Coordinates of C-alpha atoms and ligand atoms in Angstrom, one line a residue:
M1 CA -88.7 -81.0 -52.4
D2 CA -88.1 -80.4 -48.7
Y3 CA -86.0 -77.5 -47.8
Q4 CA -84.2 -77.0 -44.6
V5 CA -83.5 -73.5 -43.5
F6 CA -79.9 -73.1 -42.3
L7 CA -79.7 -69.3 -42.3
E8 CA -82.4 -67.4 -40.6
K9 CA -82.8 -64.2 -38.7
P10 CA -82.3 -64.4 -35.0
K11 CA -85.7 -64.5 -33.2
S12 CA -84.6 -61.6 -31.0
F13 CA -84.9 -59.4 -34.1
Y14 CA -88.3 -58.2 -35.5
K15 CA -89.3 -59.9 -38.6
N16 CA -89.6 -56.6 -40.5
Y17 CA -88.3 -53.2 -39.7
P18 CA -91.1 -50.8 -40.6
R19 CA -89.1 -47.8 -39.6
K20 CA -90.1 -46.0 -42.8
D21 CA -92.5 -47.0 -45.5
G22 CA -91.0 -49.0 -48.3
N23 CA -88.0 -51.2 -47.5
I24 CA -88.8 -53.0 -44.4
E25 CA -86.0 -55.5 -44.6
V26 CA -83.0 -53.3 -44.1
T27 CA -81.8 -51.2 -41.2
H28 CA -81.1 -47.4 -41.4
Y29 CA -77.3 -47.9 -41.1
C30 CA -75.0 -46.9 -44.0
P31 CA -73.9 -49.8 -46.3
G32 CA -70.8 -51.5 -44.7
C33 CA -71.4 -50.1 -41.2
G34 CA -70.3 -52.2 -38.3
H35 CA -73.4 -51.6 -36.1
G36 CA -75.5 -54.1 -38.1
V37 CA -73.0 -56.9 -37.6
V38 CA -72.8 -56.2 -33.8
H39 CA -76.6 -56.2 -33.7
K40 CA -76.7 -59.6 -35.3
Y41 CA -74.2 -61.1 -32.8
I42 CA -76.2 -59.7 -29.9
A43 CA -79.5 -61.0 -31.2
E44 CA -77.9 -64.5 -31.8
A45 CA -76.5 -64.5 -28.3
L46 CA -79.9 -63.5 -26.8
D47 CA -81.5 -66.4 -28.7
K48 CA -78.8 -68.9 -27.7
L49 CA -79.1 -67.9 -24.0
G50 CA -82.9 -68.0 -24.2
V51 CA -83.3 -64.6 -22.6
Q52 CA -85.1 -62.6 -25.3
D53 CA -88.3 -62.2 -23.2
R54 CA -86.5 -60.6 -20.3
S55 CA -83.9 -58.5 -22.1
I56 CA -83.8 -54.7 -22.2
I57 CA -81.5 -52.8 -24.5
V58 CA -80.7 -49.2 -23.6
S59 CA -80.2 -47.3 -26.8
P60 CA -77.7 -44.4 -26.8
V61 CA -77.6 -41.1 -28.6
G62 CA -75.8 -41.8 -31.8
C63 CA -76.3 -43.8 -35.0
S64 CA -77.6 -46.8 -33.0
V65 CA -80.4 -44.8 -31.3
F66 CA -82.9 -46.7 -33.5
A67 CA -81.9 -50.1 -32.0
Y68 CA -85.5 -50.3 -30.9
Y69 CA -86.7 -50.7 -34.4
Y70 CA -84.7 -53.9 -34.8
F71 CA -84.5 -55.8 -31.5
D72 CA -87.7 -57.5 -30.4
V73 CA -86.8 -57.0 -26.7
G74 CA -87.6 -54.2 -24.2
N75 CA -86.0 -50.8 -24.9
E76 CA -85.2 -47.6 -23.1
Q77 CA -83.5 -44.7 -24.8
A78 CA -81.1 -42.8 -22.7
A79 CA -79.9 -39.2 -22.8
H80 CA -76.5 -38.8 -24.4
G81 CA -73.9 -40.8 -22.4
R82 CA -76.3 -41.8 -19.6
A83 CA -77.0 -45.3 -20.8
P84 CA -75.0 -47.0 -18.0
A85 CA -76.9 -45.0 -15.4
L86 CA -80.2 -45.9 -16.9
A87 CA -79.2 -49.5 -17.3
T88 CA -78.2 -49.5 -13.6
G89 CA -81.6 -48.3 -12.6
I90 CA -83.4 -50.9 -14.7
K91 CA -81.2 -53.7 -13.4
R92 CA -81.7 -52.7 -9.8
A93 CA -85.4 -52.4 -10.2
Q94 CA -85.8 -55.6 -12.2
P95 CA -82.9 -57.8 -11.2
H96 CA -84.2 -60.7 -13.3
S97 CA -83.9 -58.7 -16.5
I98 CA -80.9 -58.8 -18.8
V99 CA -79.8 -55.3 -19.4
I100 CA -77.6 -54.1 -22.2
S101 CA -76.1 -50.7 -22.6
Y102 CA -75.2 -50.2 -26.2
Q103 CA -73.0 -47.1 -26.9
G104 CA -70.8 -45.4 -29.4
D105 CA -67.5 -43.8 -28.5
G106 CA -68.8 -40.2 -28.5
D107 CA -71.6 -41.4 -26.2
L108 CA -69.6 -43.6 -23.9
A109 CA -66.1 -42.0 -23.9
A110 CA -66.9 -38.3 -24.2
I111 CA -70.1 -37.0 -22.7
G112 CA -70.7 -40.2 -20.8
T113 CA -67.2 -40.8 -19.3
A114 CA -68.4 -40.5 -15.7
E115 CA -71.4 -42.8 -16.1
I116 CA -69.4 -45.7 -17.6
V117 CA -66.5 -45.4 -15.1
H118 CA -68.9 -45.4 -12.1
A119 CA -71.1 -48.2 -13.4
A120 CA -68.0 -50.3 -14.0
N121 CA -66.6 -49.3 -10.7
R122 CA -69.8 -50.4 -8.9
G123 CA -69.6 -53.7 -10.7
E124 CA -73.2 -53.4 -11.9
N125 CA -74.4 -56.7 -13.3
I126 CA -75.0 -55.2 -16.8
T127 CA -73.4 -55.7 -20.2
V128 CA -72.0 -52.9 -22.2
F129 CA -71.3 -53.1 -25.9
F130 CA -69.0 -50.3 -26.8
I131 CA -68.8 -49.4 -30.5
N132 CA -65.4 -47.8 -31.1
N133 CA -65.4 -46.4 -34.7
A134 CA -63.0 -43.6 -33.8
I135 CA -65.5 -40.9 -34.7
Y136 CA -68.9 -39.3 -34.1
G137 CA -70.8 -41.0 -36.9
M138 CA -74.3 -39.6 -36.5
T139 CA -73.4 -36.0 -36.4
G140 CA -71.1 -36.0 -39.4
G141 CA -67.7 -37.2 -38.3
Q142 CA -66.4 -35.1 -35.5
M143 CA -63.4 -36.1 -33.4
A144 CA -64.2 -38.6 -30.7
P145 CA -62.0 -39.5 -27.6
T146 CA -61.0 -42.6 -29.6
T147 CA -59.9 -40.7 -32.8
L148 CA -56.4 -41.7 -33.6
E149 CA -53.4 -39.4 -33.6
G150 CA -53.2 -37.6 -36.9
Q151 CA -56.7 -38.7 -37.9
K152 CA -58.5 -36.0 -39.8
T153 CA -62.1 -35.4 -38.8
S154 CA -64.4 -32.4 -39.3
T155 CA -63.3 -31.0 -35.9
S156 CA -59.6 -31.9 -36.3
P157 CA -59.1 -31.0 -40.0
L158 CA -55.3 -31.0 -39.6
G159 CA -55.3 -34.4 -37.9
R160 CA -55.7 -35.1 -34.2
N161 CA -52.8 -33.5 -32.4
P162 CA -52.2 -34.8 -28.8
A163 CA -50.7 -31.4 -27.8
N164 CA -54.1 -29.9 -28.5
E165 CA -56.6 -32.7 -28.1
G166 CA -54.9 -35.3 -26.0
Y167 CA -54.3 -38.9 -26.8
P168 CA -56.9 -41.5 -28.0
I169 CA -58.4 -43.1 -24.9
R170 CA -58.1 -46.9 -24.6
V171 CA -61.4 -47.5 -22.8
A172 CA -61.0 -51.3 -22.3
E173 CA -57.6 -50.9 -20.6
L174 CA -58.8 -47.9 -18.6
L175 CA -61.8 -49.8 -17.1
A176 CA -59.8 -52.9 -16.6
T177 CA -57.7 -51.1 -14.0
L178 CA -60.8 -51.0 -11.8
K179 CA -61.4 -53.6 -9.1
A180 CA -65.0 -54.4 -9.7
P181 CA -65.5 -55.4 -13.4
T182 CA -65.7 -59.1 -14.2
Y183 CA -65.1 -59.3 -17.9
I184 CA -63.6 -56.8 -20.4
E185 CA -62.4 -57.6 -23.9
R186 CA -61.6 -55.7 -27.1
V187 CA -62.5 -57.3 -30.4
S188 CA -62.6 -56.2 -34.0
L189 CA -64.9 -56.7 -37.0
H190 CA -62.3 -56.4 -39.8
D191 CA -62.0 -60.0 -41.0
V192 CA -63.7 -63.3 -40.5
K193 CA -61.3 -64.6 -37.8
H194 CA -61.8 -61.5 -35.7
R195 CA -65.5 -61.4 -36.3
T196 CA -65.7 -65.0 -35.0
Q197 CA -63.9 -63.8 -31.9
A198 CA -66.3 -60.8 -31.6
R199 CA -69.3 -63.1 -31.7
K200 CA -67.8 -65.3 -29.0
A201 CA -67.0 -62.3 -26.8
I202 CA -70.5 -60.8 -27.1
Y203 CA -72.0 -64.2 -26.1
K204 CA -69.6 -64.5 -23.2
A205 CA -70.3 -61.0 -21.9
L206 CA -74.0 -61.7 -21.9
K207 CA -73.6 -65.1 -20.3
C208 CA -71.6 -63.3 -17.5
Q209 CA -74.7 -61.3 -16.8
V210 CA -77.1 -64.2 -17.0
D211 CA -74.8 -66.1 -14.6
K212 CA -75.0 -63.0 -12.2
K213 CA -71.3 -62.6 -12.3
G214 CA -71.1 -58.8 -12.6
F215 CA -70.0 -56.1 -15.0
S216 CA -69.0 -57.0 -18.5
L217 CA -68.0 -54.9 -21.4
V218 CA -66.9 -55.6 -25.0
E219 CA -65.2 -52.9 -26.9
I220 CA -65.7 -53.5 -30.6
L221 CA -63.5 -51.9 -33.3
S222 CA -66.2 -51.2 -35.8
Q223 CA -66.1 -49.6 -39.3
C224 CA -67.8 -46.3 -40.2
P225 CA -67.1 -46.0 -43.9
T226 CA -69.2 -42.8 -44.1
G227 CA -67.4 -41.0 -41.3
W228 CA -64.0 -42.2 -42.5
K229 CA -64.9 -41.3 -46.1
V230 CA -63.8 -44.6 -47.6
D231 CA -65.8 -47.5 -49.1
A232 CA -66.8 -50.6 -47.3
P233 CA -63.8 -52.9 -48.2
Q234 CA -61.4 -50.0 -47.5
S235 CA -63.0 -49.5 -44.1
L236 CA -62.0 -53.0 -43.1
K237 CA -58.4 -52.4 -44.1
W238 CA -58.6 -49.1 -42.2
I239 CA -59.4 -50.9 -39.0
E240 CA -56.5 -53.4 -39.6
E241 CA -53.9 -50.8 -40.5
K242 CA -54.8 -47.8 -38.4
M243 CA -56.8 -49.0 -35.4
L244 CA -55.3 -52.3 -34.5
P245 CA -51.8 -51.1 -33.8
Y246 CA -53.1 -48.7 -31.2
F247 CA -56.2 -50.5 -29.9
E248 CA -54.8 -54.0 -29.3
V249 CA -57.5 -56.7 -29.3
G250 CA -57.7 -59.3 -26.6
V251 CA -59.0 -60.0 -23.1
K252 CA -58.3 -57.2 -20.7
R253 CA -59.9 -58.8 -17.6
D254 CA -61.6 -62.1 -17.1
L255 CA -62.9 -63.2 -13.7
T256 CA -65.8 -65.1 -15.1
E257 CA -64.5 -68.5 -13.9
D258 CA -63.8 -67.4 -10.3
A259 CA -66.6 -64.8 -9.8
K260 CA -69.4 -66.0 -7.5
P261 CA -72.9 -65.4 -8.7
I262 CA -74.3 -62.4 -6.8
D263 CA -78.0 -62.3 -5.9
P264 CA -79.1 -58.7 -5.4
P265 CA -80.6 -58.0 -2.1
A266 CA -84.4 -57.9 -2.2
R267 CA -84.4 -54.3 -1.1
I268 CA -81.7 -51.8 -2.0
W269 CA -82.8 -49.4 0.7
D270 CA -83.4 -51.0 4.1
T271 CA -85.9 -48.4 5.5
D272 CA -85.9 -50.1 8.9
A273 CA -82.1 -49.7 9.1
I274 CA -82.4 -46.1 8.1
I275 CA -85.0 -45.4 10.8
K276 CA -82.7 -46.9 13.4
N277 CA -79.8 -44.9 12.1
L278 CA -81.8 -41.7 12.5
G279 CA -82.5 -42.6 16.1
L280 CA -86.1 -43.2 15.7
M281 CA -86.2 -46.7 17.1
E282 CA -88.7 -46.0 19.7
L283 CA -91.3 -46.1 17.0
D284 CA -90.5 -49.6 16.3
I285 CA -93.4 -50.4 14.1
R286 CA -93.7 -48.0 11.2
P287 CA -97.1 -46.4 11.2
R288 CA -99.2 -46.5 8.1
A289 CA -102.3 -44.6 7.3
A290 CA -105.1 -47.1 7.4
R291 CA -105.0 -47.4 3.6
D292 CA -108.6 -48.8 3.3
T293 CA -109.9 -45.6 4.9
I294 CA -108.5 -43.4 2.2
L295 CA -111.1 -42.3 -0.3
D296 CA -110.4 -43.5 -3.8
K297 CA -110.2 -40.0 -5.1
Y298 CA -107.2 -39.3 -2.8
R299 CA -105.3 -42.5 -3.4
D300 CA -102.0 -42.6 -5.3
P301 CA -101.7 -38.8 -5.4
R302 CA -99.7 -37.0 -8.1
F303 CA -98.7 -33.5 -6.9
K304 CA -97.7 -30.3 -8.5
I305 CA -96.5 -28.1 -5.6
A306 CA -95.6 -24.5 -6.6
G307 CA -94.8 -21.1 -5.1
F308 CA -92.2 -18.5 -4.7
G309 CA -88.6 -19.5 -3.8
G310 CA -88.5 -19.4 0.1
Q311 CA -92.1 -20.7 0.5
G312 CA -90.8 -24.1 1.1
V313 CA -92.4 -25.9 -1.8
L314 CA -89.4 -28.2 -2.6
T315 CA -89.2 -29.1 1.1
M316 CA -92.9 -29.8 1.3
G317 CA -92.3 -32.2 -1.6
I318 CA -89.4 -33.9 0.1
I319 CA -91.4 -34.4 3.3
L320 CA -94.3 -35.9 1.4
A321 CA -92.0 -38.2 -0.5
G322 CA -90.2 -39.2 2.7
C323 CA -93.5 -40.0 4.4
G324 CA -94.6 -42.1 1.4
M325 CA -91.3 -44.0 1.5
L326 CA -91.6 -44.8 5.2
E327 CA -95.1 -46.1 4.6
D328 CA -93.8 -48.4 1.9
Y329 CA -95.3 -46.6 -1.1
N330 CA -93.4 -46.1 -4.3
V331 CA -92.4 -42.4 -4.4
A332 CA -90.8 -39.9 -6.8
W333 CA -89.8 -36.3 -6.2
L334 CA -88.6 -34.1 -9.0
P335 CA -87.7 -30.5 -8.3
S336 CA -87.7 -27.8 -10.8
Y337 CA -84.9 -25.4 -10.0
G338 CA -84.3 -22.1 -11.6
P339 CA -84.0 -18.5 -10.7
E340 CA -86.3 -19.4 -7.8
M341 CA -83.3 -19.6 -5.6
R342 CA -83.3 -15.9 -5.7
G343 CA -86.9 -15.4 -5.2
G344 CA -88.5 -16.5 -8.4
T345 CA -91.0 -19.3 -8.7
A346 CA -90.3 -22.9 -7.8
H347 CA -92.2 -26.1 -8.2
C348 CA -91.8 -29.8 -7.7
H349 CA -93.5 -33.0 -8.9
V350 CA -94.3 -35.6 -6.3
T351 CA -95.9 -39.0 -6.8
I352 CA -96.9 -41.4 -4.0
S353 CA -98.2 -44.6 -5.3
E354 CA -99.0 -48.2 -4.5
K355 CA -98.1 -49.0 -8.1
P356 CA -94.7 -48.8 -9.8
I357 CA -94.1 -45.2 -11.0
G358 CA -93.3 -45.0 -14.7
S359 CA -92.0 -41.5 -14.7
P360 CA -91.3 -38.9 -12.0
L361 CA -92.8 -36.2 -14.2
V362 CA -96.3 -35.2 -13.2
T363 CA -98.3 -33.9 -16.1
N364 CA -101.9 -34.7 -15.0
S365 CA -101.8 -33.9 -11.3
T366 CA -104.4 -35.1 -8.9
V367 CA -103.3 -32.5 -6.3
C368 CA -102.1 -29.0 -7.0
I369 CA -100.7 -27.0 -4.1
A370 CA -100.5 -23.3 -5.1
M371 CA -98.6 -21.1 -2.7
N372 CA -99.0 -17.9 -4.8
K373 CA -101.0 -16.5 -7.6
P374 CA -98.7 -17.3 -10.6
S375 CA -98.7 -21.0 -9.4
Q376 CA -102.5 -21.2 -9.4
E377 CA -102.6 -19.6 -12.8
K378 CA -100.1 -21.9 -14.2
F379 CA -100.9 -25.3 -12.6
E380 CA -104.7 -25.2 -11.9
K381 CA -105.3 -26.2 -15.5
E382 CA -103.2 -29.3 -15.2
L383 CA -105.4 -30.9 -12.6
V384 CA -107.5 -33.9 -13.6
P385 CA -111.3 -33.4 -13.3
G386 CA -112.2 -34.0 -9.7
G387 CA -108.6 -33.2 -8.6
L388 CA -107.8 -31.2 -5.4
L389 CA -106.6 -27.6 -5.5
I390 CA -105.1 -26.3 -2.3
R391 CA -104.5 -22.6 -2.5
N392 CA -102.8 -20.2 -0.2
S393 CA -105.5 -17.6 -0.1
S394 CA -103.2 -15.1 1.7
M395 CA -101.2 -14.7 -1.5
I396 CA -103.9 -15.4 -4.2
D397 CA -106.5 -12.8 -4.9
I398 CA -108.1 -14.4 -7.9
A399 CA -110.7 -17.2 -7.8
P400 CA -109.9 -20.5 -9.4
E401 CA -111.3 -20.9 -13.0
R402 CA -112.1 -24.6 -12.8
T403 CA -115.5 -25.7 -11.7
D404 CA -114.9 -29.4 -12.0
I405 CA -112.3 -29.7 -9.1
E406 CA -112.3 -29.7 -5.4
I407 CA -110.9 -26.5 -3.7
L408 CA -109.5 -25.9 -0.3
S409 CA -108.5 -22.3 0.4
I410 CA -106.3 -21.6 3.4
P411 CA -104.6 -18.4 4.5
A412 CA -101.3 -20.1 5.2
T413 CA -99.1 -17.0 5.1
E414 CA -101.3 -15.3 7.6
I415 CA -101.5 -18.3 9.9
A416 CA -97.7 -18.7 9.8
T417 CA -97.1 -15.0 10.4
D418 CA -99.4 -15.2 13.5
L419 CA -97.3 -18.1 14.7
G420 CA -94.2 -16.0 14.4
S421 CA -92.5 -17.5 11.4
L422 CA -93.2 -17.1 7.7
K423 CA -91.1 -20.2 7.1
V424 CA -93.8 -22.6 8.3
Q425 CA -96.5 -21.6 5.7
N426 CA -95.7 -24.8 3.9
M427 CA -96.4 -26.8 7.0
V428 CA -99.8 -25.1 7.4
I429 CA -100.7 -26.2 3.9
L430 CA -99.3 -29.7 4.5
G431 CA -101.3 -30.1 7.7
A432 CA -104.5 -29.1 5.8
Y433 CA -103.8 -31.5 3.0
L434 CA -103.2 -34.4 5.3
E435 CA -106.2 -33.7 7.4
K436 CA -108.4 -33.6 4.3
T437 CA -107.0 -36.8 2.6
N438 CA -105.6 -38.9 5.4
V439 CA -103.0 -40.2 2.9
I440 CA -100.2 -40.3 5.5
H441 CA -100.4 -41.3 9.2
P442 CA -99.6 -38.3 11.5
D443 CA -96.9 -40.4 13.2
T444 CA -95.1 -40.9 9.9
L445 CA -95.0 -37.2 9.3
E446 CA -93.6 -36.6 12.8
M447 CA -90.9 -39.2 12.2
V448 CA -89.8 -37.5 9.0
L449 CA -89.9 -34.0 10.6
R450 CA -87.8 -35.3 13.5
S451 CA -85.2 -36.7 11.2
M452 CA -85.0 -33.3 9.4
L453 CA -85.3 -30.9 12.3
K454 CA -82.8 -31.5 15.1
K455 CA -83.7 -28.5 17.2
A456 CA -86.6 -29.1 19.5
A457 CA -88.0 -25.5 19.2
L458 CA -88.0 -25.8 15.4
L459 CA -89.8 -29.1 15.6
D460 CA -92.4 -27.7 17.9
L461 CA -93.0 -24.7 15.7
N462 CA -93.5 -27.0 12.6
K463 CA -95.8 -29.3 14.5
K464 CA -97.9 -26.3 15.7
A465 CA -98.2 -25.0 12.1
I466 CA -99.3 -28.5 10.9
E467 CA -101.9 -28.6 13.7
L468 CA -103.3 -25.2 12.7
G469 CA -103.5 -26.3 9.1
R470 CA -105.3 -29.4 10.2
E471 CA -107.7 -27.4 12.3
H472 CA -108.5 -25.0 9.4
A473 CA -109.2 -28.0 7.1
R474 CA -111.5 -29.6 9.7
K475 CA -113.5 -26.3 10.2
N476 CA -113.8 -25.6 6.5
D477 CA -114.6 -29.0 5.2
Ligands
TPP1 C1 -76.7 -33.7 -25.0 C2 -76.4 -33.9 -26.5 N1 -75.3 -33.4 -27.0 C3 -75.0 -33.6 -28.3 C4 -75.8 -34.3 -29.1 C5 -75.5 -34.4 -30.6 N2 -75.1 -35.8 -30.9 C6 -75.9 -36.7 -31.4 S1 -75.2 -38.1 -31.8 C7 -73.7 -37.6 -31.2 C8 -72.4 -38.4 -31.3 C9 -72.6 -39.8 -31.5 O1 -71.4 -40.4 -31.7 P1 -71.0 -41.9 -31.2 O2 -71.4 -42.0 -29.8 O3 -69.6 -42.1 -31.5 O4 -72.0 -42.8 -32.0 P2 -72.0 -43.2 -33.6 O5 -73.0 -42.2 -34.2 O6 -70.7 -43.1 -34.1 O7 -72.5 -44.6 -33.6 C10 -73.8 -36.3 -30.8 C11 -72.7 -35.4 -30.2 C12 -77.0 -34.7 -28.6 N3 -77.9 -35.4 -29.3 N4 -77.3 -34.5 -27.3
SF4_2 S1 -72.4 -42.8 -40.0 FE1 -70.9 -44.4 -39.6 S2 -71.6 -45.4 -37.7 FE2 -73.3 -44.1 -38.5 S3 -74.5 -45.5 -39.7 FE3 -73.1 -44.6 -41.1 S4 -71.4 -45.9 -41.2 FE4 -72.5 -46.5 -39.4

């Protein structure tokens, strides 16, 4: 007998969920939880729109953090509340991708209030699914910004009192007051009729993004039987009786018909325009180090630059990143602040690469610049074999331990002192590095310095320091 399958799992789900050994067919959600229903509607919509292979879901912090075990699409997991910011970055870097920010009410409306408001206000072409279950589910039922007046939670044991905790926030209405969003609707999961509408809204929000029409958000009133301490059927009644009167379902904003599809500009940052703005037009053609002359071992450098606060290590990182940017490399600069502002140690991570950069964090550096002894002790060991250690020998009285790396010692503090300013010890080192590796064209460095240093005397001093660094590297090579 021939069978025809009418009900099947959406293709945008994995066939099995091997999150844990044993039951590979079910999710980790509590019985009766609304998250699973919403997941299903999203997966169905992705199938229907034919965008599974270019979709990326940003998981939040909350019960739905494990979305990556279920959806067979790309995934990034954001820090608490930051999903719209991460989604923005992904969408801008990969405009063709379909990016979903999936968030609970603790995540979106408490710790992440700023991120969602600004993503909506910028009209990012992303889709947000906002699960409003009036509580923090994952952490055991604390009060959320959407907790109802009088609702008892573990942190409002006498019931939410607006005089103490404010009123429940109506996120859909709040965001609908902004000018930029295209589509915002609130739906509910409490009965079949409302679930049908939820399914449609989820599809429509995703279609809005596929059609490049801008920011869309669906707020979903979703049951959390565990947090509400009721059983599954009672949780549906709870939505109907308690939530619906305050959180009115319906469309809050819909410009999907009128909105014109927006194609993102090919480049978000127009470096040529920036150069003009900085008054550097006379160098019309951006210089580039002749890339084919750079030795393979110096290509795509990943730096750890470290020293005392005041030795200019963060500035050195910014200058290097700025140079890389002007030469059309991908760049990342990640400072590590701390008590260094008052004279402790400081360091930064810098990557300059022809390839896309997965993370700004540098763990296996190819270049370590140590401006003082603790920096050499700490970061020398992170260098890859064959990596380059540049050490400020004025401040480091111990020899490097590694024998499998290249070492360039330079008395940068002494040279800078002789020049009359301790402040340029970083420039001495920078000059030495660039002379040795030829990664950045000298004219590029000058352009960056001129954009940062407006006083001619200061520019001259820095240029002299760089030249002395170069000279030292030439003599000691
Ligand atoms: C920075 C940070 N603060 C707090 C937490 C603890 N935490 C984990 S989940 C969560 C709340 C999640 O609630 P909600 O967003 O409503 O999602 P639900 O679990 O209800 O789906 C909190 C506060 C955390 N992981 N990280
Ligand atoms: S705690 Fe609530 S939101 Fe979390 S999985 Fe259980 S029912 Fe769902």
